[in-house]
Tab-separated table of C-alpha atoms and ligand atoms in Angstrom:
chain	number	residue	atom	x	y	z
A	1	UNK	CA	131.688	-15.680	12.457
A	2	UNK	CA	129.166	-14.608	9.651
A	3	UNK	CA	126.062	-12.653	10.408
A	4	UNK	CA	123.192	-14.180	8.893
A	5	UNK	CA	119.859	-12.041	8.545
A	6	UNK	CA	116.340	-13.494	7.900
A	7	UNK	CA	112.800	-12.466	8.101
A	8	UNK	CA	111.688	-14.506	11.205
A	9	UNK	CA	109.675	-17.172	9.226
A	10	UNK	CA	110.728	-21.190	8.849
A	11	UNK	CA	110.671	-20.675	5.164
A	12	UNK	CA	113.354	-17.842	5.059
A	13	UNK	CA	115.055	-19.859	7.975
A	14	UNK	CA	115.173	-23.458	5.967
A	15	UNK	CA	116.356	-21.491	3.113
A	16	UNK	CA	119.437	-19.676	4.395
A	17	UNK	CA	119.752	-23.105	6.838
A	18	UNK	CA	119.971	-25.191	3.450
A	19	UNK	CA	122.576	-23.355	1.980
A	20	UNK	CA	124.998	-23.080	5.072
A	21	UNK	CA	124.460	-26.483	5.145
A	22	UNK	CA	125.382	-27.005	1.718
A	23	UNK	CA	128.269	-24.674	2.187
A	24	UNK	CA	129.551	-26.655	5.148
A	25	UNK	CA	129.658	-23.587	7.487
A	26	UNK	CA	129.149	-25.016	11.174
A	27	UNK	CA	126.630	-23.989	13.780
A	28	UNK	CA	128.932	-21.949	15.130
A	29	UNK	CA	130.263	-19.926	12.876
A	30	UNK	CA	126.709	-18.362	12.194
A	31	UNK	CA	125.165	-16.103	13.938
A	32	UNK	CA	121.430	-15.357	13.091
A	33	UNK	CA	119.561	-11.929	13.380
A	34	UNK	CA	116.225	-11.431	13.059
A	35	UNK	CA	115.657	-8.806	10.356
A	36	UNK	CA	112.200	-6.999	11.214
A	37	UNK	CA	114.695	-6.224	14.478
A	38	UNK	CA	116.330	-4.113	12.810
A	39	UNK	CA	116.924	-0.429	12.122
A	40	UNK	CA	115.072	-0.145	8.715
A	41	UNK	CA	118.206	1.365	7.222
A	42	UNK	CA	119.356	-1.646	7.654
A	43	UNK	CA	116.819	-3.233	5.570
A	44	UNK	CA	119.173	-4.022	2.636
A	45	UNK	CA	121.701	-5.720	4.772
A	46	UNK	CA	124.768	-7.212	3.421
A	47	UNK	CA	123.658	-10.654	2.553
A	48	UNK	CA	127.490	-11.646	1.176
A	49	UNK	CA	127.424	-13.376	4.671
A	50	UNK	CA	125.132	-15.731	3.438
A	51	UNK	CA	126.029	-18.188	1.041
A	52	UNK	CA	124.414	-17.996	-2.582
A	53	UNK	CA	121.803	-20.439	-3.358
A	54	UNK	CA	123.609	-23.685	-4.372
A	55	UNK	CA	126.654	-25.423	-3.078
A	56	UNK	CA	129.342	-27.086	-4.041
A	57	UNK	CA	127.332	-30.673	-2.719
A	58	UNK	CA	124.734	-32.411	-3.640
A	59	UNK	CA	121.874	-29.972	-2.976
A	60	UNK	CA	119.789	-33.244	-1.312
A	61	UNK	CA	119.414	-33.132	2.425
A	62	UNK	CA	117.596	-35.827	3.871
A	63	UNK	CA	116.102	-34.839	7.401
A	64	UNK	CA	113.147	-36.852	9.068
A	65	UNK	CA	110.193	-35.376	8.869
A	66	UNK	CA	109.250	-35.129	12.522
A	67	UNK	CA	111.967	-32.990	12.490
A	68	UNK	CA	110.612	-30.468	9.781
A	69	UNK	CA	107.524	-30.292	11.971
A	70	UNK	CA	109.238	-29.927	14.639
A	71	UNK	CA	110.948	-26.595	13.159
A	72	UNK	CA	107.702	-25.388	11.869
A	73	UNK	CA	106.629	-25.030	15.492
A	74	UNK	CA	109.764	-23.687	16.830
A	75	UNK	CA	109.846	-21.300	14.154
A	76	UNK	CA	106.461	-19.355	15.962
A	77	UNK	CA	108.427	-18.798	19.365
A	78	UNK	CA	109.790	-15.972	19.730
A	79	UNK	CA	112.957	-16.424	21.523
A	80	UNK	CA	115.804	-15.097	19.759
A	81	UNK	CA	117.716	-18.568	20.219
A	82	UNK	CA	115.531	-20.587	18.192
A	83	UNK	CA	117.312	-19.888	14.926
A	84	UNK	CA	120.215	-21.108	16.210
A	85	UNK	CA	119.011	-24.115	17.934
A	86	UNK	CA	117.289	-25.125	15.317
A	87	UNK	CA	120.451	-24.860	12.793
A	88	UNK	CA	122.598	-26.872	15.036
A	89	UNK	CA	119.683	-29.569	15.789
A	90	UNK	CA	119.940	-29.475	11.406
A	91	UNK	CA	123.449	-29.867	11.628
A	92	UNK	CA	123.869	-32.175	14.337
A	93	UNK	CA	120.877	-34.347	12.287
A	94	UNK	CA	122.885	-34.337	9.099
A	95	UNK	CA	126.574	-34.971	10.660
A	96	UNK	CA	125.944	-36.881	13.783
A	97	UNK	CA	122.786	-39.262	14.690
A	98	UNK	CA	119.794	-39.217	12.410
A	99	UNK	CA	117.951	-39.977	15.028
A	100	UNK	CA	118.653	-37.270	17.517
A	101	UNK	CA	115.384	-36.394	17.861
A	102	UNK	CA	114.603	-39.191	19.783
A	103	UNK	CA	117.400	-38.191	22.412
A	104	UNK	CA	114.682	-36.523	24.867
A	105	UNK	CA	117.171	-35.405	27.060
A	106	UNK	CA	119.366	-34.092	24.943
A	107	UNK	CA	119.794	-30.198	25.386
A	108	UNK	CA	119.047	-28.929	21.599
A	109	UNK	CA	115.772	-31.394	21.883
A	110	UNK	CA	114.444	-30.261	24.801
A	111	UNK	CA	115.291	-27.044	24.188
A	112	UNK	CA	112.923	-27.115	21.132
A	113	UNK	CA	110.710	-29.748	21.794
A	114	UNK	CA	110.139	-26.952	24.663
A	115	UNK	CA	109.382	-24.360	22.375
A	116	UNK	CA	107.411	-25.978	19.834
A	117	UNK	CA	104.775	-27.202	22.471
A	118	UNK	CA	104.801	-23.440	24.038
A	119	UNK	CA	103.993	-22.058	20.143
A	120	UNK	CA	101.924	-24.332	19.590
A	121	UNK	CA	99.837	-24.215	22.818
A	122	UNK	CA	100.150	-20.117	22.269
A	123	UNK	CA	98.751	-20.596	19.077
A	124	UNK	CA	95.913	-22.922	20.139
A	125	UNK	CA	94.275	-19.561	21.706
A	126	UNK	CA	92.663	-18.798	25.297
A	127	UNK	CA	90.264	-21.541	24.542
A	128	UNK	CA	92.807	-24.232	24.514
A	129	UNK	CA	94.696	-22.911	27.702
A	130	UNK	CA	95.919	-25.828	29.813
A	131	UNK	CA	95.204	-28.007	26.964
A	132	UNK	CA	97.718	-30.222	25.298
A	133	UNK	CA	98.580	-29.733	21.697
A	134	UNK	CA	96.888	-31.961	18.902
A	135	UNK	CA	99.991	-33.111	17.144
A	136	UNK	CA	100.634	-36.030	14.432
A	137	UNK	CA	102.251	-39.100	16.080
A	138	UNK	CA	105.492	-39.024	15.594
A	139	UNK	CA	109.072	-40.478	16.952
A	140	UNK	CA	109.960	-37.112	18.805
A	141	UNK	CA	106.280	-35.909	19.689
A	142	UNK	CA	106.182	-36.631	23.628
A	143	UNK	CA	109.430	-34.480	24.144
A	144	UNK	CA	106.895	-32.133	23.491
A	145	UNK	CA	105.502	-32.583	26.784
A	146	UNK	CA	108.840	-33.030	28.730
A	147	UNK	CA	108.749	-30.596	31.493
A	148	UNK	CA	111.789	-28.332	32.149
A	149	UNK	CA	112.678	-30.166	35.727
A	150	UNK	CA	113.229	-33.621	34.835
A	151	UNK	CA	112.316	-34.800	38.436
A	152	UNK	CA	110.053	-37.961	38.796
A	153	UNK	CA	107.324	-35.567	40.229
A	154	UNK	CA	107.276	-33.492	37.263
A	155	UNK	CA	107.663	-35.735	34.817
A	156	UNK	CA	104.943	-37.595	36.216
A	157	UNK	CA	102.418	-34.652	35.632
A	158	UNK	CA	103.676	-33.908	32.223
A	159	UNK	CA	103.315	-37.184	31.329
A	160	UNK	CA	99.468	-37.159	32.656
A	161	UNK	CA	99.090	-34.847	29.907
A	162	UNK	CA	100.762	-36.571	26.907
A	163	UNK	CA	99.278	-36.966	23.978
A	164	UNK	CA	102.206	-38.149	21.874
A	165	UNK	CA	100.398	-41.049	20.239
A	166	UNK	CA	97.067	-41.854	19.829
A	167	UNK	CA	96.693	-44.165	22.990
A	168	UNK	CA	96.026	-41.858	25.215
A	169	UNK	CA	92.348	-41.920	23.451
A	170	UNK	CA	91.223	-45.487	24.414
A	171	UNK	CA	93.605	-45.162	28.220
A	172	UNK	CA	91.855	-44.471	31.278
A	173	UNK	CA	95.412	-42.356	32.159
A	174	UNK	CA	99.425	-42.477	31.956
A	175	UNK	CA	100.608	-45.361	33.353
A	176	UNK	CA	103.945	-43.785	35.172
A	177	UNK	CA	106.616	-45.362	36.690
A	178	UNK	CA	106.989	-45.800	40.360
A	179	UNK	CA	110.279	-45.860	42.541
A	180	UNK	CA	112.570	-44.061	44.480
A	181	UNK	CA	114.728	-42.059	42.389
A	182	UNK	CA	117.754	-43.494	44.419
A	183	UNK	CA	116.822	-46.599	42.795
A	184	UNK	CA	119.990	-48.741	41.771
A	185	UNK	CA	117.918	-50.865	39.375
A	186	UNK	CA	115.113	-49.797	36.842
A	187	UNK	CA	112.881	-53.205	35.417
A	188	UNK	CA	111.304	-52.055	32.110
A	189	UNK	CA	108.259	-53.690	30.994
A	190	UNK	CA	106.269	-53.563	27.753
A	191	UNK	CA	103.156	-51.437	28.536
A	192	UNK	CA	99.928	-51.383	31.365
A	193	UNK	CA	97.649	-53.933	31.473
A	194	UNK	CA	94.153	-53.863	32.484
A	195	UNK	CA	94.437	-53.140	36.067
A	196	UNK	CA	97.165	-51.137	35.718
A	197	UNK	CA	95.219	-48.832	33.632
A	198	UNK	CA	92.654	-48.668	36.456
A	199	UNK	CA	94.946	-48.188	38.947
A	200	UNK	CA	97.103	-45.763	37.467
A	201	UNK	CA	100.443	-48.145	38.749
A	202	UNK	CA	102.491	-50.468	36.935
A	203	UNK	CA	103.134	-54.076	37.488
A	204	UNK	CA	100.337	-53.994	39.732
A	205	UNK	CA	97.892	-56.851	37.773
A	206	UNK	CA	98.943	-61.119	37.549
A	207	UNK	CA	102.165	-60.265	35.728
A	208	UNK	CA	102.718	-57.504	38.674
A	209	UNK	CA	102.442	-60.309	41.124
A	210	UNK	CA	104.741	-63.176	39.312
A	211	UNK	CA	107.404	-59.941	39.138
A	212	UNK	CA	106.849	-59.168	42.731
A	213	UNK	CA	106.811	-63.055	44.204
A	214	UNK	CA	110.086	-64.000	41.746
A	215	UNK	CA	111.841	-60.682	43.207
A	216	UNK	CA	111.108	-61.486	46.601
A	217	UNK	CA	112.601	-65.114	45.779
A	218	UNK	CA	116.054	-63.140	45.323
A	219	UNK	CA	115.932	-61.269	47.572
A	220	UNK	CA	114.955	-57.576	45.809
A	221	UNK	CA	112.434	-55.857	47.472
A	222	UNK	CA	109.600	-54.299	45.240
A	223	UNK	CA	110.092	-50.816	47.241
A	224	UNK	CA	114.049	-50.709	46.293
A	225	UNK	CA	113.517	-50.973	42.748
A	226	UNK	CA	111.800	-48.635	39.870
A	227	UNK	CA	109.489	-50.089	37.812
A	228	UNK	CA	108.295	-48.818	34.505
A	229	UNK	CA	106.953	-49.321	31.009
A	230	UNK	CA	108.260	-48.753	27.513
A	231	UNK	CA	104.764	-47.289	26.672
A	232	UNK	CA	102.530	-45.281	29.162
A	233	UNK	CA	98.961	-45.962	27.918
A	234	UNK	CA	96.884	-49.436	27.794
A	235	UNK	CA	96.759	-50.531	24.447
A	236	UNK	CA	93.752	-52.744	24.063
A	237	UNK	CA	90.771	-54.054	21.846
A	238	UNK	CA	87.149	-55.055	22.942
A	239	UNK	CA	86.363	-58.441	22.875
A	240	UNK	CA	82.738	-59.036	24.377
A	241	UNK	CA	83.261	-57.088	27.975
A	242	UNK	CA	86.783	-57.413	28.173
A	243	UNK	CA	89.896	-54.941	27.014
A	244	UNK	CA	92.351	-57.405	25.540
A	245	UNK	CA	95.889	-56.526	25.420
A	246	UNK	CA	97.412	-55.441	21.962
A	247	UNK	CA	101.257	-55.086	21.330
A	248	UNK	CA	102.117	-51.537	20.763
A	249	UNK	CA	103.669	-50.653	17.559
A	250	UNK	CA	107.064	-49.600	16.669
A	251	UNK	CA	105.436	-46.193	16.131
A	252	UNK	CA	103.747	-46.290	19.436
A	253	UNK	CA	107.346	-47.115	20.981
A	254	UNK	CA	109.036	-44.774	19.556
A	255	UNK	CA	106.494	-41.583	20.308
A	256	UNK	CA	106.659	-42.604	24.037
A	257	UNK	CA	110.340	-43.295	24.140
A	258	UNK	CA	111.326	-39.757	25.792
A	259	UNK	CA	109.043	-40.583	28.748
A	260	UNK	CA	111.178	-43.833	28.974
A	261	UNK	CA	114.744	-41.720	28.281
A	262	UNK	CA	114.054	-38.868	30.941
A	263	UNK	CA	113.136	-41.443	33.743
A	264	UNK	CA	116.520	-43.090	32.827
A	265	UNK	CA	118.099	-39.757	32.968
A	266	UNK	CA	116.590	-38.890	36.011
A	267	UNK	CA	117.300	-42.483	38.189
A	268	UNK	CA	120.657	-42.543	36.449
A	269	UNK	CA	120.325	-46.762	37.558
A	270	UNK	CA	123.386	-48.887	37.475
A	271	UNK	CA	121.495	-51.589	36.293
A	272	UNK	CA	118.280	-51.915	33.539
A	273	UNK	CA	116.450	-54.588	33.148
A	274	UNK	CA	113.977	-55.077	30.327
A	275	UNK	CA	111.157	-57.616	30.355
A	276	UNK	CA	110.169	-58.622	27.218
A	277	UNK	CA	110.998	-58.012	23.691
A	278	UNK	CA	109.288	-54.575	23.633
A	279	UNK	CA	111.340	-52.935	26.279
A	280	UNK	CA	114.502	-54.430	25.215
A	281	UNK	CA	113.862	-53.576	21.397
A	282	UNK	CA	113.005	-49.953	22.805
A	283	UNK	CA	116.491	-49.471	23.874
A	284	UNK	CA	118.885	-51.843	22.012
A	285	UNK	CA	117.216	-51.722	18.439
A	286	UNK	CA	114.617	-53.866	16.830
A	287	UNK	CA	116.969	-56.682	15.783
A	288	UNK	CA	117.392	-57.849	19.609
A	289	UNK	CA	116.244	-60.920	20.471
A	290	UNK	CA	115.314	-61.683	24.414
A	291	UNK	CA	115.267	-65.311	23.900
A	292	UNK	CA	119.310	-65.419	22.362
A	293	UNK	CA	120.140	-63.352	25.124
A	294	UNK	CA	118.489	-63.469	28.297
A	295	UNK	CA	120.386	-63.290	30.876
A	296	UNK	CA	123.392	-61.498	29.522
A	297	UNK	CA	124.706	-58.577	30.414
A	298	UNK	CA	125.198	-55.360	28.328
A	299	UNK	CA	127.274	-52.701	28.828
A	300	UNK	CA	125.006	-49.518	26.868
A	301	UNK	CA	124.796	-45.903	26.476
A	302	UNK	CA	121.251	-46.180	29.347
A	303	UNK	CA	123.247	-48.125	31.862
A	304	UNK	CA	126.561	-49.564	32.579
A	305	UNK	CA	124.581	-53.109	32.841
A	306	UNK	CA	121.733	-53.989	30.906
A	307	UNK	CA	120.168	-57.587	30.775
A	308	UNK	CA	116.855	-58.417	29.330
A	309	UNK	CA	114.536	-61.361	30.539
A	310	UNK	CA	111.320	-62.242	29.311
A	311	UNK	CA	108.186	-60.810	30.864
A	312	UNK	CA	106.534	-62.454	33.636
A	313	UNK	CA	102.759	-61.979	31.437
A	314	UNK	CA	104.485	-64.605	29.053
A	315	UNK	CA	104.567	-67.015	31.758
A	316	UNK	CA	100.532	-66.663	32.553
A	317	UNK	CA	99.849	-67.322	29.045
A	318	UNK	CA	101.826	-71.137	29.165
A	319	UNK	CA	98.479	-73.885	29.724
A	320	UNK	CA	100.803	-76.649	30.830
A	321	UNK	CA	101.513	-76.427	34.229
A	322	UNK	CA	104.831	-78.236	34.208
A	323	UNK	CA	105.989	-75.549	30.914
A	324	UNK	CA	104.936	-72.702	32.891
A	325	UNK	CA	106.308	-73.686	36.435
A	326	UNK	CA	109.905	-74.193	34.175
A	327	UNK	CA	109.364	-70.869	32.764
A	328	UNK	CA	108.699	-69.244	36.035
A	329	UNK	CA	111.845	-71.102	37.655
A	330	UNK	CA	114.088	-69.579	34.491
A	331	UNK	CA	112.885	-65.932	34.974
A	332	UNK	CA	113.843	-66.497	38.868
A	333	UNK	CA	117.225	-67.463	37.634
A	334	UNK	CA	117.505	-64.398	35.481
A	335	UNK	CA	116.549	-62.408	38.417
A	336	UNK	CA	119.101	-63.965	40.208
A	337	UNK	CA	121.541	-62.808	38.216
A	338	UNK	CA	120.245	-59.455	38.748
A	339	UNK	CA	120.612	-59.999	42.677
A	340	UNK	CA	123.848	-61.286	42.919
A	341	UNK	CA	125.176	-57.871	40.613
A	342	UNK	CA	123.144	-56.002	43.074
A	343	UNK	CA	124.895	-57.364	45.861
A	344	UNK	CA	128.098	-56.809	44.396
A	345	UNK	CA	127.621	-53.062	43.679
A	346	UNK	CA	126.080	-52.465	47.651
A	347	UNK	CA	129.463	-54.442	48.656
A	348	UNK	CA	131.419	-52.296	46.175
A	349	UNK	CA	131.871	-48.278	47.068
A	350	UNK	CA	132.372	-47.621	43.380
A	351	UNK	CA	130.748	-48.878	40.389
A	352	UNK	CA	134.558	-48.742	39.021
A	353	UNK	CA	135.502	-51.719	41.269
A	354	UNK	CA	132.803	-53.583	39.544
A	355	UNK	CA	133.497	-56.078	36.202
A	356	UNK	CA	131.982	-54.776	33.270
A	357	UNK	CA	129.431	-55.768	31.374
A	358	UNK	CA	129.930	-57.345	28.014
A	359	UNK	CA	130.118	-54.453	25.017
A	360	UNK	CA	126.700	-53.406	22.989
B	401	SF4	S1	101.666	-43.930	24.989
B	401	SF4	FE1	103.318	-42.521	25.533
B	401	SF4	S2	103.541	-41.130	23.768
B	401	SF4	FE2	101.557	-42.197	23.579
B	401	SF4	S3	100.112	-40.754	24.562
B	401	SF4	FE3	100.767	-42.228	26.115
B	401	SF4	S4	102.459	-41.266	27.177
B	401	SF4	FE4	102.170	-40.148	25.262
């Protein structure tokens, strides 16, 4: 183990972070104290602990940048830990998954994203009390506002309060998902419509209505089911009177993605399906394509099964009758698919006994 000492700022942090990265010195084998702790005789501690500026590698690291912010804010907590979180959450960046940060539920994030939105809020002063903080939009930003009890209640609330992305501006309110968390199967749509927005449910509008009469044709029941969306706030543009839908971006996906990942942690569902190309991009990358592969199952780090169908607002928006009636007869067959796994699992005592699904 090596003792590391800093002054408790991110600069003297990212600095003595850099070069134990550089030096290849893993998270733990450091141990970080704060120097204005200290006994002042200990003022001119032994800093052979920690490496001299430069390294044997290329002195380029390459972090994202929500990530840098991120630290910033964690940087004005005062808990001890954050030094140390922080340097593994650099590590783990570096060495494992570029884009951890957009693991919500992963311990180091939350841990963080925790402690950046309790600086930040401290920092905001008694005026701001109860007030979300103004942040950027950014891929990690709503694990800001993750709560510390990931139950649907609590997530819920937090998630009244997000404002992760800049949708929450135009939204009448968070569009949550509703379900029992015993819920074997979680349907993932693209974002609220109109009504929903009003309403304050998903799936609650027209497309709400093909989902619920196409269910009902397979026998799933609405109740048994949770039903969510990628993104939790209407997008939409004025035209005349009306709020017309707008795809979210990739951006907007991404900054409302750890709403999406703790209700998956929390249902834990044996089955996910995603409605439309937004949901399904959300969680098997931007290069999936519903159409190619409806239907199919996928076997994924969110869900042992994992199909993706098209969205039932697609069908409202065919003119010819005989198109859409084909369309709506094809999602129904998609669903069945769903049903017939379904059935298999409540026949099945373990999810073990069960084929799996293909590889992703
Ligand atoms: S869309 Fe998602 S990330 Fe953006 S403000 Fe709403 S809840 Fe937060």
């Amino acid at each position: 183990m090596r003792e590391v000492e800093i002054a408790p700022t991110f600069e003297d942090w990212r600095q003595a972070a850099r070069e134990l990265l550089l030096h290849d010195i893993p998270p733990d084998e450091v141990v970080w104290v704060d120097a204005s702790s200290h006994d002042p005789s200990r003022l001119d501690f032994d800093k052979t602990a920690r490496p001299s500026p430069g390294g044997p590698k290329s002195p380029l690291i390459s972090v994202p940048k929500s990530f840098v912010d991120l630290a910033r804010r964690v940087a004005e907590h005062h808990d001890p830990a954050r030094w140390s979180i922080l340097y593994r959450l650099l590590w783990r960046l570096v060495h494992e998954n570029r884009d951890l940060l957009r693991v919500a539920t992963d311990p180091d994030v939350a841990a963080a994203a925790r402690m950046g939105r309790s600086a930040t809020q401290g920092a905001e002063g008694p005026s701001a009390m109860g007030q979300p903080p103004q942040l950027e939009p950014d891929a990690a930003i709503a694990a800001a506002f993750l709560p510390t009890d990931l139950s649907l209640p609590a997530l819920r609330e937090a998630a009244a309060r997000c404002t992760g992305c800049a949708l929450y501006k135009t939204a009448t309110q968070t569009v949550f998902g509703m379900g029992p968390t015993e819920a074997r199967v979680m349907f993932i749509g693209e974002q609220p419509g109109d009504q929903e927005d009003l309403a304050g449910a998903p799936f609650v509008g027209p497309a709400g209505e093909v989902l619920t009469r196409a269910l009902a044709e397979v026998g799933i029941w609405r109740h048994e089911v949770y039903i969510t969306n990628a993104v939790k706030h209407f997008k939409w543009e004025p035209r005349g009177k009306r709020r017309i839908h707008m795809t979210p971006r990739l951006q907007e996906i991404q900054a409302c993605r750890p709403w999406l990942e703790a209700e998956i942690e929390t249902i834990k569902p044996s089955m996910i399906v995603c409605l439309g190309a937004t949901a399904a991009q959300s969680l098997m990358g931007p290069q999936f394509r519903v159409m190619r592969n409806r239907g199919r199952a996928f076997q994924t780090r969110w869900a042992p099964w994992l199909m993706a169908t098209i969205h039932p607002s697609a069908i409202l928006r065919i003119d010819d009758p005989a198109a859409q009636e084909q369309a709506y007869a094809d999602l129904v067959a998609d669903l069945r698919i769903v049903a017939v796994r379904l059935e298999e699992e409540r026949r099945s005592k373990t999810l073990g006994e069960l084929p799996p699904a293909a590889e992703k």
